[in-house]
mmCIF file of C-alpha atoms in Angstrom:
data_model
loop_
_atom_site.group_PDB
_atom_site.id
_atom_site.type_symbol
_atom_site.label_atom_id
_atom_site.label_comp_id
_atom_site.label_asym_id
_atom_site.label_seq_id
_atom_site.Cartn_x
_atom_site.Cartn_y
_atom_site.Cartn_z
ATOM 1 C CA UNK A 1 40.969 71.658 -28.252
ATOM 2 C CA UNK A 2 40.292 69.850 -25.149
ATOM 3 C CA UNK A 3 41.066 71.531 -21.856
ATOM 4 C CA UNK A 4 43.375 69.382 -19.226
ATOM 5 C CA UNK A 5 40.772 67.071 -16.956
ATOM 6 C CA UNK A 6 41.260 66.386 -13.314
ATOM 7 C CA UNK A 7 40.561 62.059 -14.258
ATOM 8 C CA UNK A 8 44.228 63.083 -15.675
ATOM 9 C CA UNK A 9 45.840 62.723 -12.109
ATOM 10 C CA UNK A 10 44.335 59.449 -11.209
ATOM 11 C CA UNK A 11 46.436 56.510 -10.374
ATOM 12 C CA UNK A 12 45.018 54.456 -12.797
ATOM 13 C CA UNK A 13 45.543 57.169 -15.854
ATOM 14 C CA UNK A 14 49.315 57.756 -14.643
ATOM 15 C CA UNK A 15 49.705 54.004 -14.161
ATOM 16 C CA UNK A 16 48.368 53.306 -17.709
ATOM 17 C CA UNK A 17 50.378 56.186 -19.009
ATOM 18 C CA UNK A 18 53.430 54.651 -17.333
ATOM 19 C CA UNK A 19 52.878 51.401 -18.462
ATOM 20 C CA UNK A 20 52.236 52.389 -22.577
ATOM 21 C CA UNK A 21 55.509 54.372 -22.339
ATOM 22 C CA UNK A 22 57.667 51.455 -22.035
ATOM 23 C CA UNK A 23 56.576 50.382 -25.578
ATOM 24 C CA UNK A 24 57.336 53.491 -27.080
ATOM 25 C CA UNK A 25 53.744 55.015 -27.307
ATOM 26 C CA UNK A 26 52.090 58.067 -25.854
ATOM 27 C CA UNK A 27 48.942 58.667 -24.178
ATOM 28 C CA UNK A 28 46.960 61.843 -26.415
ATOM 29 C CA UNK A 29 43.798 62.087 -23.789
ATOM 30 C CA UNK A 30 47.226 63.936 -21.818
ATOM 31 C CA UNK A 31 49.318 65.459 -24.930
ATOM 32 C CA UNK A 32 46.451 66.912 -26.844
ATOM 33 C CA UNK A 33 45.909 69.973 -24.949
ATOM 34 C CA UNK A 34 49.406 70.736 -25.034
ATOM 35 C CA UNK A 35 50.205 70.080 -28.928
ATOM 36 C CA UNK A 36 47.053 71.548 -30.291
ATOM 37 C CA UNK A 37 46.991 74.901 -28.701
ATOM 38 C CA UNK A 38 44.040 77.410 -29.586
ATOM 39 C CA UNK A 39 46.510 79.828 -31.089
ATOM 40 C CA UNK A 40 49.896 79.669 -31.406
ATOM 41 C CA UNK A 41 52.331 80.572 -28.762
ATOM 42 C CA UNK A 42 55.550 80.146 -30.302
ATOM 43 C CA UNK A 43 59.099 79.346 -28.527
ATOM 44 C CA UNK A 44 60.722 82.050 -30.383
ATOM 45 C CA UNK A 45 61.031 85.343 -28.255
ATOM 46 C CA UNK A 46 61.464 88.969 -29.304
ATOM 47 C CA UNK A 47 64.472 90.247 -29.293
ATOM 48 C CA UNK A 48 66.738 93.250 -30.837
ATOM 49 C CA UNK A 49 70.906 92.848 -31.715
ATOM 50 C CA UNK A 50 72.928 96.279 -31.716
ATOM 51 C CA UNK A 51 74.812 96.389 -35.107
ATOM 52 C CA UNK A 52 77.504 98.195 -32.702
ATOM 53 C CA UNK A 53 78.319 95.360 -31.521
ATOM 54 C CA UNK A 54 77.620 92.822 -34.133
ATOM 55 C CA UNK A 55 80.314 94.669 -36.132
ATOM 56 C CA UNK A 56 82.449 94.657 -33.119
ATOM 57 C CA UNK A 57 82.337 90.866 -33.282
ATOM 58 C CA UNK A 58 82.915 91.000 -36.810
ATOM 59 C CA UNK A 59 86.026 92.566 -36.913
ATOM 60 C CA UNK A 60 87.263 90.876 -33.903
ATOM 61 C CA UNK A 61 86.752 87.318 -35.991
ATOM 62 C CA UNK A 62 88.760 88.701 -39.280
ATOM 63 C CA UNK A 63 91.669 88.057 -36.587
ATOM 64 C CA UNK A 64 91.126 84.959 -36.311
ATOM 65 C CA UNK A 65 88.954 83.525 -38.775
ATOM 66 C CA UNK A 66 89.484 83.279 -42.369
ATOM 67 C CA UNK A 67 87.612 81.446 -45.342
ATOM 68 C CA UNK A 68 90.731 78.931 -45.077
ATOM 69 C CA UNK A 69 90.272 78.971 -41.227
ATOM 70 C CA UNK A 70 86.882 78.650 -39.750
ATOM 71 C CA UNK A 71 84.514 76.970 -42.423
ATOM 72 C CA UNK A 72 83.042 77.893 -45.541
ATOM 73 C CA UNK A 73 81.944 81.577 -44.129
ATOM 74 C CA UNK A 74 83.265 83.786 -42.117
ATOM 75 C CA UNK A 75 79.497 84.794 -40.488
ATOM 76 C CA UNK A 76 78.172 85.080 -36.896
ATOM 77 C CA UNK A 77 74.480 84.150 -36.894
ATOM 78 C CA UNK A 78 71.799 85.717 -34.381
ATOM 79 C CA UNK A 79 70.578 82.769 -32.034
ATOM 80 C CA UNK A 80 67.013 83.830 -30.807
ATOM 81 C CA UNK A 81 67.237 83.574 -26.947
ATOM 82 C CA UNK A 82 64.116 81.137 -26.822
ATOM 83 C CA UNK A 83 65.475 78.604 -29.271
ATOM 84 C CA UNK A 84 68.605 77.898 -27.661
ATOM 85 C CA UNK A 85 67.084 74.242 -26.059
ATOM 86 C CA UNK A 86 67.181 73.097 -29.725
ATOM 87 C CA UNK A 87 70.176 70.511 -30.392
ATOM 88 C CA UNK A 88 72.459 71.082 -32.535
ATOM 89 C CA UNK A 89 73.367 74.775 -32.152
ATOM 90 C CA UNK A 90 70.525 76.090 -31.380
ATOM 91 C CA UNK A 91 69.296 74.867 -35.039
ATOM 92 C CA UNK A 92 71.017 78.190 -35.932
ATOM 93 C CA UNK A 93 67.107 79.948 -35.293
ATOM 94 C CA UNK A 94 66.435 83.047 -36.011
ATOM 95 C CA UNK A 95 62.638 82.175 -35.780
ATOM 96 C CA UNK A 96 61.003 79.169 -35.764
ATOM 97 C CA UNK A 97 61.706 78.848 -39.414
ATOM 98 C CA UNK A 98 64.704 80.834 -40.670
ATOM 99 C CA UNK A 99 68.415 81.870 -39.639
ATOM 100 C CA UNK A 100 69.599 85.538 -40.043
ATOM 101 C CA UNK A 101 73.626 86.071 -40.242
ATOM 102 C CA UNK A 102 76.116 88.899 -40.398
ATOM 103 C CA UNK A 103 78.711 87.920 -42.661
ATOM 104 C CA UNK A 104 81.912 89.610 -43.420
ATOM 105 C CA UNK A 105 84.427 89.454 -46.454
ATOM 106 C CA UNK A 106 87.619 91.306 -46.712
ATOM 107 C CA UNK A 107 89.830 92.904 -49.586
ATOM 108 C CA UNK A 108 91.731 89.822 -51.526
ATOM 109 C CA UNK A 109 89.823 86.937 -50.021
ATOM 110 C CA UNK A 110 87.325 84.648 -51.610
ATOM 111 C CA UNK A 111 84.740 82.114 -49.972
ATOM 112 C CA UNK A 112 84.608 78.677 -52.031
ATOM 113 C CA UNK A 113 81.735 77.791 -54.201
ATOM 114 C CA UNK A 114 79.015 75.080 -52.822
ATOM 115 C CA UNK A 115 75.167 74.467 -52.837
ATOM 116 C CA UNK A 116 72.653 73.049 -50.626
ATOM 117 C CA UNK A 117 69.542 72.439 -50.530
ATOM 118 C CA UNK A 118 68.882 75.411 -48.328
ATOM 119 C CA UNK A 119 67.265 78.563 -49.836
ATOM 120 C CA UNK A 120 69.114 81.751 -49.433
ATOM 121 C CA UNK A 121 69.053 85.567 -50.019
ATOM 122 C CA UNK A 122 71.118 88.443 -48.755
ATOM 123 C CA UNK A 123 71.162 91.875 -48.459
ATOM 124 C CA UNK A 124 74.183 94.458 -48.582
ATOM 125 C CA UNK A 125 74.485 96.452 -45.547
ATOM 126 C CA UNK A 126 77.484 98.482 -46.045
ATOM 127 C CA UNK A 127 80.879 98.301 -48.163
ATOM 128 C CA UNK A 128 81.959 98.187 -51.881
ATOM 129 C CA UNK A 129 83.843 96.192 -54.179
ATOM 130 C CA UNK A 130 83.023 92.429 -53.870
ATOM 131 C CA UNK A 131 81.116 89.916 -55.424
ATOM 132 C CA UNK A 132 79.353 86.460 -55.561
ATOM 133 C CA UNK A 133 79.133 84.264 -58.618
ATOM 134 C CA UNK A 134 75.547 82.155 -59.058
ATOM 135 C CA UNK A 135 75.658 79.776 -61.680
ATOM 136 C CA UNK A 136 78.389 81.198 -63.586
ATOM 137 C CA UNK A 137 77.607 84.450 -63.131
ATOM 138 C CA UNK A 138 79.888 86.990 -61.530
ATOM 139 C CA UNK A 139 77.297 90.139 -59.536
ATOM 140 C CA UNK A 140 78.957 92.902 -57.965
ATOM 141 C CA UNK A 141 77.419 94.060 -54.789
ATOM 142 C CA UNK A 142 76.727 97.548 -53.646
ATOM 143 C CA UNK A 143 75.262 98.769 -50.099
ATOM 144 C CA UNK A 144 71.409 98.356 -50.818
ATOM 145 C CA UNK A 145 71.618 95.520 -52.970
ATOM 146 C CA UNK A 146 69.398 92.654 -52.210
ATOM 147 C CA UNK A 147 70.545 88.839 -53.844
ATOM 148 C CA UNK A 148 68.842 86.124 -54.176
ATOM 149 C CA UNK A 149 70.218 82.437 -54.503
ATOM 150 C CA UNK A 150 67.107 79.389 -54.710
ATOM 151 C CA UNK A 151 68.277 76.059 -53.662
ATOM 152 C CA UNK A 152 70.794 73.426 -55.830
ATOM 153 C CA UNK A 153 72.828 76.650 -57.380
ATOM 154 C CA UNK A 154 76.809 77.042 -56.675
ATOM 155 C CA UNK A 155 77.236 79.888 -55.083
ATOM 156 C CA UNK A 156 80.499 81.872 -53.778
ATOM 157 C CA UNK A 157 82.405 84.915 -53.220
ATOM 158 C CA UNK A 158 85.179 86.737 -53.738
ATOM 159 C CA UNK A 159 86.611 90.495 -53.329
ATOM 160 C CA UNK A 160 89.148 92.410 -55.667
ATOM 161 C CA UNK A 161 87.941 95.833 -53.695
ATOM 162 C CA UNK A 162 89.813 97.891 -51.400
ATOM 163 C CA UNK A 163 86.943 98.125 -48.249
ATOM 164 C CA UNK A 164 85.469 95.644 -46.073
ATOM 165 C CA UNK A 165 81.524 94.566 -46.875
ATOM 166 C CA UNK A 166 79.288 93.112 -44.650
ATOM 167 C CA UNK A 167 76.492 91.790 -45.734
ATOM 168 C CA UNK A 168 73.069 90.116 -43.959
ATOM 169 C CA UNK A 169 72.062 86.233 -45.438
ATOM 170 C CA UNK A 170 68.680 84.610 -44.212
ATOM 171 C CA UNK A 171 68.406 81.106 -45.182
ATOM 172 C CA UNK A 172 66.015 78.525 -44.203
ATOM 173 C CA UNK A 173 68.425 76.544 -42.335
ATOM 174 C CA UNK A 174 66.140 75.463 -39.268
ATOM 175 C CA UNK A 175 62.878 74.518 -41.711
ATOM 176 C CA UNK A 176 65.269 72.458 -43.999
ATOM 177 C CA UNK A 177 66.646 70.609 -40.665
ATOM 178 C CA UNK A 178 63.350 69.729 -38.916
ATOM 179 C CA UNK A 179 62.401 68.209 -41.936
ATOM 180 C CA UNK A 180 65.379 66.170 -42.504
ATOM 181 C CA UNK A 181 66.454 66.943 -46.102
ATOM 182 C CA UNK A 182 70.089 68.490 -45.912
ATOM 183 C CA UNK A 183 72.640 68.105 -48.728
ATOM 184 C CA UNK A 184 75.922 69.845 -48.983
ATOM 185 C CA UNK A 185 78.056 69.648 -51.982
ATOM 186 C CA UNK A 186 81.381 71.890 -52.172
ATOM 187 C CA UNK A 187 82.311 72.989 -55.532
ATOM 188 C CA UNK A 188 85.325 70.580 -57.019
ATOM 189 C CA UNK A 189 87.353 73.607 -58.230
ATOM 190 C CA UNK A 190 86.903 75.973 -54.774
ATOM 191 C CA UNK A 191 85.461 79.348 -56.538
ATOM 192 C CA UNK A 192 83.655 78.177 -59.688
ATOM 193 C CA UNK A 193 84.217 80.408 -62.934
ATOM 194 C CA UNK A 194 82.527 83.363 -64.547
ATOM 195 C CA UNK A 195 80.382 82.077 -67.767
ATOM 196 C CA UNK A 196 78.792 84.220 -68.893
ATOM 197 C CA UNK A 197 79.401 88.586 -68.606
ATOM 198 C CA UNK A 198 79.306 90.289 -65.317
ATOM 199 C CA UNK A 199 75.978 91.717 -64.040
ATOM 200 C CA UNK A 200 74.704 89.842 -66.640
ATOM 201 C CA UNK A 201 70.954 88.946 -65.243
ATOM 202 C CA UNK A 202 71.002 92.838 -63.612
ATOM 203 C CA UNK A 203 71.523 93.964 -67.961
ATOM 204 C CA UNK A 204 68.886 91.635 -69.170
ATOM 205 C CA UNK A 205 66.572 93.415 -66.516
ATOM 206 C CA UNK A 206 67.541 96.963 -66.772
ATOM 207 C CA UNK A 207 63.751 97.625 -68.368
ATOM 208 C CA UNK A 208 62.737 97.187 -64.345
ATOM 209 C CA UNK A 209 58.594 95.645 -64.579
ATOM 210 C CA UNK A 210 59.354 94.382 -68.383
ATOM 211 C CA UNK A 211 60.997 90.991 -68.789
ATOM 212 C CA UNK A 212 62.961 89.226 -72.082
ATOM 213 C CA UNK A 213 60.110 87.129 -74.086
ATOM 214 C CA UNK A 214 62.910 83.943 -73.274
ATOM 215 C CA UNK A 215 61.733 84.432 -69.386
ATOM 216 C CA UNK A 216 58.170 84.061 -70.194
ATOM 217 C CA UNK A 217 58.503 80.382 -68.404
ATOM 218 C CA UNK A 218 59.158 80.330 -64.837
ATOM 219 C CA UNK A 219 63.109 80.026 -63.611
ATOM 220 C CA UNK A 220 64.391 79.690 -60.320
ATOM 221 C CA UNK A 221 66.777 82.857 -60.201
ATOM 222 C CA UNK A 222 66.594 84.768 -63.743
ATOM 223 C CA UNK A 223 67.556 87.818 -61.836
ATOM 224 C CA UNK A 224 70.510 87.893 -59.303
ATOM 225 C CA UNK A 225 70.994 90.911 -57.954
ATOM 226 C CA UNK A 226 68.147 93.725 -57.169
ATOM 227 C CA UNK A 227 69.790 96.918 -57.180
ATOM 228 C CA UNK A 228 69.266 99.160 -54.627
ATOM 229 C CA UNK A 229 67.791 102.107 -57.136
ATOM 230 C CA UNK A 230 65.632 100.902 -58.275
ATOM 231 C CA UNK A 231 64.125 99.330 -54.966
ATOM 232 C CA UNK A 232 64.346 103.077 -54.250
ATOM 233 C CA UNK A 233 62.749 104.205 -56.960
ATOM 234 C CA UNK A 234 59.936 101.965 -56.067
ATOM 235 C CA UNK A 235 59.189 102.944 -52.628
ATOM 236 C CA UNK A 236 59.077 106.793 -53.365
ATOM 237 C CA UNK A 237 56.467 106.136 -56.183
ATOM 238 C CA UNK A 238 54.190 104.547 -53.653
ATOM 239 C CA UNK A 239 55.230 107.665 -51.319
ATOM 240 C CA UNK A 240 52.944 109.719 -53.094
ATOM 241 C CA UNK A 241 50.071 107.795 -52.092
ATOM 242 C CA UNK A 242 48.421 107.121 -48.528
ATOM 243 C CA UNK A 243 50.650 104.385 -46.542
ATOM 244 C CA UNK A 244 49.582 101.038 -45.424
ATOM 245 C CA UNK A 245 48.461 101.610 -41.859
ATOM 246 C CA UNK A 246 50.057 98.457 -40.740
ATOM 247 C CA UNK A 247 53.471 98.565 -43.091
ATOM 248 C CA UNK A 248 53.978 102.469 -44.514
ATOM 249 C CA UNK A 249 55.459 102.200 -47.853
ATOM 250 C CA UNK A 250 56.473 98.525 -48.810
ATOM 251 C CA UNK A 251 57.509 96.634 -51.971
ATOM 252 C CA UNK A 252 57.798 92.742 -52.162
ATOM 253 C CA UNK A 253 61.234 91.779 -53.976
ATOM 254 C CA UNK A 254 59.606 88.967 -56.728
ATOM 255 C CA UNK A 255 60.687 86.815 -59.279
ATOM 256 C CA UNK A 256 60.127 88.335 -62.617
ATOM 257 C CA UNK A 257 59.319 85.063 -64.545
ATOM 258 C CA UNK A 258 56.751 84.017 -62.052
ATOM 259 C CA UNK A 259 55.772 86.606 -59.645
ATOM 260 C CA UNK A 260 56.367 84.698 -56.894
ATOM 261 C CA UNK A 261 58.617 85.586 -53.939
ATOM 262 C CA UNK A 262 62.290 86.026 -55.220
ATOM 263 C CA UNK A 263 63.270 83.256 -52.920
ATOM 264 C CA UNK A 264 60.867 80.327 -52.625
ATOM 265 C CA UNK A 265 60.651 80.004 -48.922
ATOM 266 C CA UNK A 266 61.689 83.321 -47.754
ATOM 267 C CA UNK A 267 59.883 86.647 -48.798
ATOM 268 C CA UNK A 268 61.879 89.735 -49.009
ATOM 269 C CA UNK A 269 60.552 93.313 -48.168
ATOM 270 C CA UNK A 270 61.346 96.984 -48.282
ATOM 271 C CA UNK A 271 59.615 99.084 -45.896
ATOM 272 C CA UNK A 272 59.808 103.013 -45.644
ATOM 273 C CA UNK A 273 58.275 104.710 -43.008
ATOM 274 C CA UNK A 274 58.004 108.638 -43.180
ATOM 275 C CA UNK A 275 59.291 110.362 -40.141
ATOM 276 C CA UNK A 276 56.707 110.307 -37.456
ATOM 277 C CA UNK A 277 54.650 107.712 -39.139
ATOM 278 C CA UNK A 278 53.218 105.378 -36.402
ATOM 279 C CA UNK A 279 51.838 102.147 -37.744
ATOM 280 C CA UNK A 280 49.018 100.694 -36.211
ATOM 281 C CA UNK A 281 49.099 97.094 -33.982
ATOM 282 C CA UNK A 282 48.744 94.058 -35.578
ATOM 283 C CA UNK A 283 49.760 90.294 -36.005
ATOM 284 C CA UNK A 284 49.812 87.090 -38.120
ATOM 285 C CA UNK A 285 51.220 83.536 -37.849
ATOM 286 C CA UNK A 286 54.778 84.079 -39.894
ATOM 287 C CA UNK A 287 57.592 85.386 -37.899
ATOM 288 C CA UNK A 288 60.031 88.343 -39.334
ATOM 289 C CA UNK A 289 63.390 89.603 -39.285
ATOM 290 C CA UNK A 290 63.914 92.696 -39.632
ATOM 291 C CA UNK A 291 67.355 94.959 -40.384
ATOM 292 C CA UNK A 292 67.131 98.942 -40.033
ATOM 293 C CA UNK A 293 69.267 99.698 -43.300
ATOM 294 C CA UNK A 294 68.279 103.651 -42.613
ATOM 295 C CA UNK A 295 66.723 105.688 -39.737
ATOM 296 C CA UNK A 296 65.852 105.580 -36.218
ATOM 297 C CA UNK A 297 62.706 104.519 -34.164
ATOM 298 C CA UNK A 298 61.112 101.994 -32.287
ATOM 299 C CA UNK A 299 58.939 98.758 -32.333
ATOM 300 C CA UNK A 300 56.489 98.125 -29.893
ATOM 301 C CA UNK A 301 56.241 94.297 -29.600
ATOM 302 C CA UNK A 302 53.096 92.265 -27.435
ATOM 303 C CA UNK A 303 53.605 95.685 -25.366
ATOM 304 C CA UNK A 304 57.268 95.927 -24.996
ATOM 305 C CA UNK A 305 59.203 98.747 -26.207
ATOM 306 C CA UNK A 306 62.095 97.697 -28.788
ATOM 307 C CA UNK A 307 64.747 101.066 -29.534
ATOM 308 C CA UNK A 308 66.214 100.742 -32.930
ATOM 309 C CA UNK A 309 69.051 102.395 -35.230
ATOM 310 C CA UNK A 310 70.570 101.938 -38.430
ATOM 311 C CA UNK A 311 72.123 98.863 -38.507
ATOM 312 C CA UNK A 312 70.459 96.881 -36.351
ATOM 313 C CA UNK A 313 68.194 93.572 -35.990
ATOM 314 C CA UNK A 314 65.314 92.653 -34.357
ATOM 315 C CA UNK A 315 62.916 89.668 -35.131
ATOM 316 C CA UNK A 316 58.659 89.574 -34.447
ATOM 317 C CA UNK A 317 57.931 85.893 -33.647
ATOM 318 C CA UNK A 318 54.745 84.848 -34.649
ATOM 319 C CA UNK A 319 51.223 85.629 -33.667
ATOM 320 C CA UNK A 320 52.763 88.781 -31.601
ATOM 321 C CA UNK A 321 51.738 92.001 -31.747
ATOM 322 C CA UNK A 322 53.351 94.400 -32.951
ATOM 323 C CA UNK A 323 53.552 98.357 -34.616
ATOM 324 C CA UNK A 324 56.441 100.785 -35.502
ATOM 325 C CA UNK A 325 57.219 104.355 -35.247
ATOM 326 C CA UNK A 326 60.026 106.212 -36.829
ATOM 327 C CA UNK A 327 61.422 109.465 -35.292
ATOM 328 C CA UNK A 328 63.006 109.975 -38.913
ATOM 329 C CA UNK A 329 62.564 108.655 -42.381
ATOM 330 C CA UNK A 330 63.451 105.322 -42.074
ATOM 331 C CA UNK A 331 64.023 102.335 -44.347
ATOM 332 C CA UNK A 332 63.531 98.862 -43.073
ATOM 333 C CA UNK A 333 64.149 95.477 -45.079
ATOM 334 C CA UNK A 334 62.982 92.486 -43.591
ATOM 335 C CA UNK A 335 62.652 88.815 -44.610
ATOM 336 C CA UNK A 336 60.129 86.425 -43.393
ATOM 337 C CA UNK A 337 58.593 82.900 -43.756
ATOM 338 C CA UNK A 338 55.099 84.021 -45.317
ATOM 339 C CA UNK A 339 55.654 81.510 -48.464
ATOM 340 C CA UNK A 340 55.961 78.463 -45.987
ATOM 341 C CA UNK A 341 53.200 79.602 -43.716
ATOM 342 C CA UNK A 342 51.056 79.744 -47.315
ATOM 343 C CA UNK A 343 51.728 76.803 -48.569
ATOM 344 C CA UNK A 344 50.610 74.890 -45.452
ATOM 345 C CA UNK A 345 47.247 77.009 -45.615
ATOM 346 C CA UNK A 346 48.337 78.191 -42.144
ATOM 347 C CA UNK A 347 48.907 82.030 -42.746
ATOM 348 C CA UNK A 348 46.238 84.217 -40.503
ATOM 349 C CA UNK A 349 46.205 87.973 -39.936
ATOM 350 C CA UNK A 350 44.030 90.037 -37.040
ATOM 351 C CA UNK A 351 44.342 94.166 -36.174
ATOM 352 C CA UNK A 352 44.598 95.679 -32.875
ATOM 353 C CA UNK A 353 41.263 96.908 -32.714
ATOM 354 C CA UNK A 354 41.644 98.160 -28.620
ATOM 355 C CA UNK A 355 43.041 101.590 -28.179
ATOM 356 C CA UNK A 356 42.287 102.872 -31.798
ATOM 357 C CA UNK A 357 44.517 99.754 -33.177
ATOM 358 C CA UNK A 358 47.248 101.403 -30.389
ATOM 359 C CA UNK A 359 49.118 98.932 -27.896
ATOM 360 C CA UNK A 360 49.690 100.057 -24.002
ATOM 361 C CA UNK A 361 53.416 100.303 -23.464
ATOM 362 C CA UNK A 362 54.674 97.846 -20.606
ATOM 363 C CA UNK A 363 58.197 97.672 -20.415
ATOM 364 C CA UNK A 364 61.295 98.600 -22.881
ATOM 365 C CA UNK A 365 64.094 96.223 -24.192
ATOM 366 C CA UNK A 366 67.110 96.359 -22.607
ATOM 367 C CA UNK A 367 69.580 95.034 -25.573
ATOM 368 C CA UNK A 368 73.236 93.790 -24.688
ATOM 369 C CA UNK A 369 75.847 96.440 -25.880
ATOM 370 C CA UNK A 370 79.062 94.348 -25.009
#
């Protein structure tokens, strides 16, 4: 758009300006270079959270924090550092779109049923033994397991087990507030029922790419729970193949009925990359968050140097470069706001093409350890 003109500081244009303000109206000739950028250059920064001490936190909160005593969830959400200006809390951002969460549930508790109109999906990062209940229907979660729960369904958990789980939850909390459309509704009975048999969706589905002929009309969440193997599975039949050179091996988690995105708003990946495998630079307009469920490496993000493990987060805003390489085989599930960038027609895509598709290294992350 139209660059900033010197006429911009004259006393008549700032008196004018002045003047219209005072009637609640604003002056574009001064706001348009500012609101319609030539690419984006989002608020959201890059950044990377230690699981160390996420899990640190964690545990520190079971002391004094329960489902009774602290709110609905017992779950400690990662605040991007260049959202914080945002009133209320931050908007809870993750990105400019979505919230990421670590959330924790021990032995003999349960977290009350409720829905919202929020979208929401997690993914089991480590324990055994637990569950949530969609609609009625009682799915136990293992470490792998990626769940999926659309808007307007009751939703809750509870855990008969013997081991802590922890599990990530990306919702579009932050989308669903700029626009103004919240609802909450807690469920009259605290933890609603089981109605139908356990893992029920996960045994209608256990044909994998084959679906019953009653799904052949779309439904919001015919399948709860994606298991882990079969995500596996997946992945290591693409393995025998040549890898994407911007993503390795990656699967899309769907809905069966449709073939859409599992969740609505929020797409769900698996990634593997072989050891060694570097990825080559590139970027598009929707932001991800990404969790390092196995392996080690790093991300190299608009030039800085991001050092991951297993366990840990890190988001890509928008529009930034960015390319991975893993120093051993390495499994990386991310989520990410491509459905909302798609349905505004706003999704674009561009390669590195400097350097072979190869950005210069210019500094390293430092993250916060506690």
């Amino acid at each position: 758009m139209a660059e900033k003109g010197n006429f911009l500081q004259d006393q008549d244009v700032l008196d004018f300006n002045r003047d219209i303000e005072q009637y609640h109206l604003g002056p574009l000739w001064n706001a348009i270079p500012d609101l319609m950028k030539h690419q984006p250059e989002p608020h959201a920064k890059a950044h990377l959270w230690k699981y160390s001490l996420l899990k640190k936190k964690l545990m520190e909160a079971t002391q004094i924090f329960t489902p009774d005593r602290g709110g609905e969830r017992r779950a400690i959400y990662l605040q991007n550092p260049g959202l914080n200006y945002r009133k209320p809390w931050g908007w809870a951002s993750t990105t400019q779109t979505l919230y990421a969460a670590v959330q924790l549930i021990l032995p003999g508790e349960t977290a009350p049923s409720h829905r919202h109109v929020q979208n929401a999906l997690r993914f089991v990062m480590e324990g055994e033994g637990a569950y949530t209940i969609v609609q009625g229907e009682r799915v136990f979660m293992e470490r792998g397991d990626f769940l999926t729960t659309p808007n307007g369904l009751w939703h809750g958990h509870g855990h008969p087990g013997s081991e802590p789980m922890i599990w990530m939850d990306c919702l579009d909390i932050p989308t669903i507030y700029f626009l103004g459309g919240t609802f909450f509704e807690p469920y009259p009975e605290r933890l609603q029922e089981p109605e139908v048999p356990d893992n029920y969706s996960a045994q209608r589905y256990e044909g994998g790419m084959v679906r019953p002929i009653s799904d052949r009309h779309s439904k919001k969440a015919p399948l709860a729970a994606y298991k882990w193997k079969r995500t596996q599975e997946s992945i290591e039949g693409l393995s025998r193949f040549e890898p994407d050179p911007y993503d390795g091996y990656a699967v899309e988690y769907i809905n069966p009925s449709n073939g859409e995105t599992a969740c609505p708003t929020i797409a769900a990946w698996m990634q593997k990359l072989p050891k060694g495998f570097h990825t080559k630079a590139h970027r598009h307009t929707h932001a991800s968050i990404y969790h390092v469920f196995e392996g080690s490496g790093y991300t190299i993000i608009n030039g800085i140097r991001f050092d991951w493990e297993k366990g840990d987060f890190f988001v890509v805003p928008n529009w930034a470069w960015h390319e991975h390489v893993a120093e051993e085989d390495s499994y990386l599930f991310s989520t990410n706001d491509l459905p909302i960038l798609e349905k505004f027609g706003l999704e674009r895509e561009e390669a590195l093409e400097d350097n072979n598709g190869y950005q210069t290294v210019t500094g390293e992350f430092k993250p916060v350890l506690g």
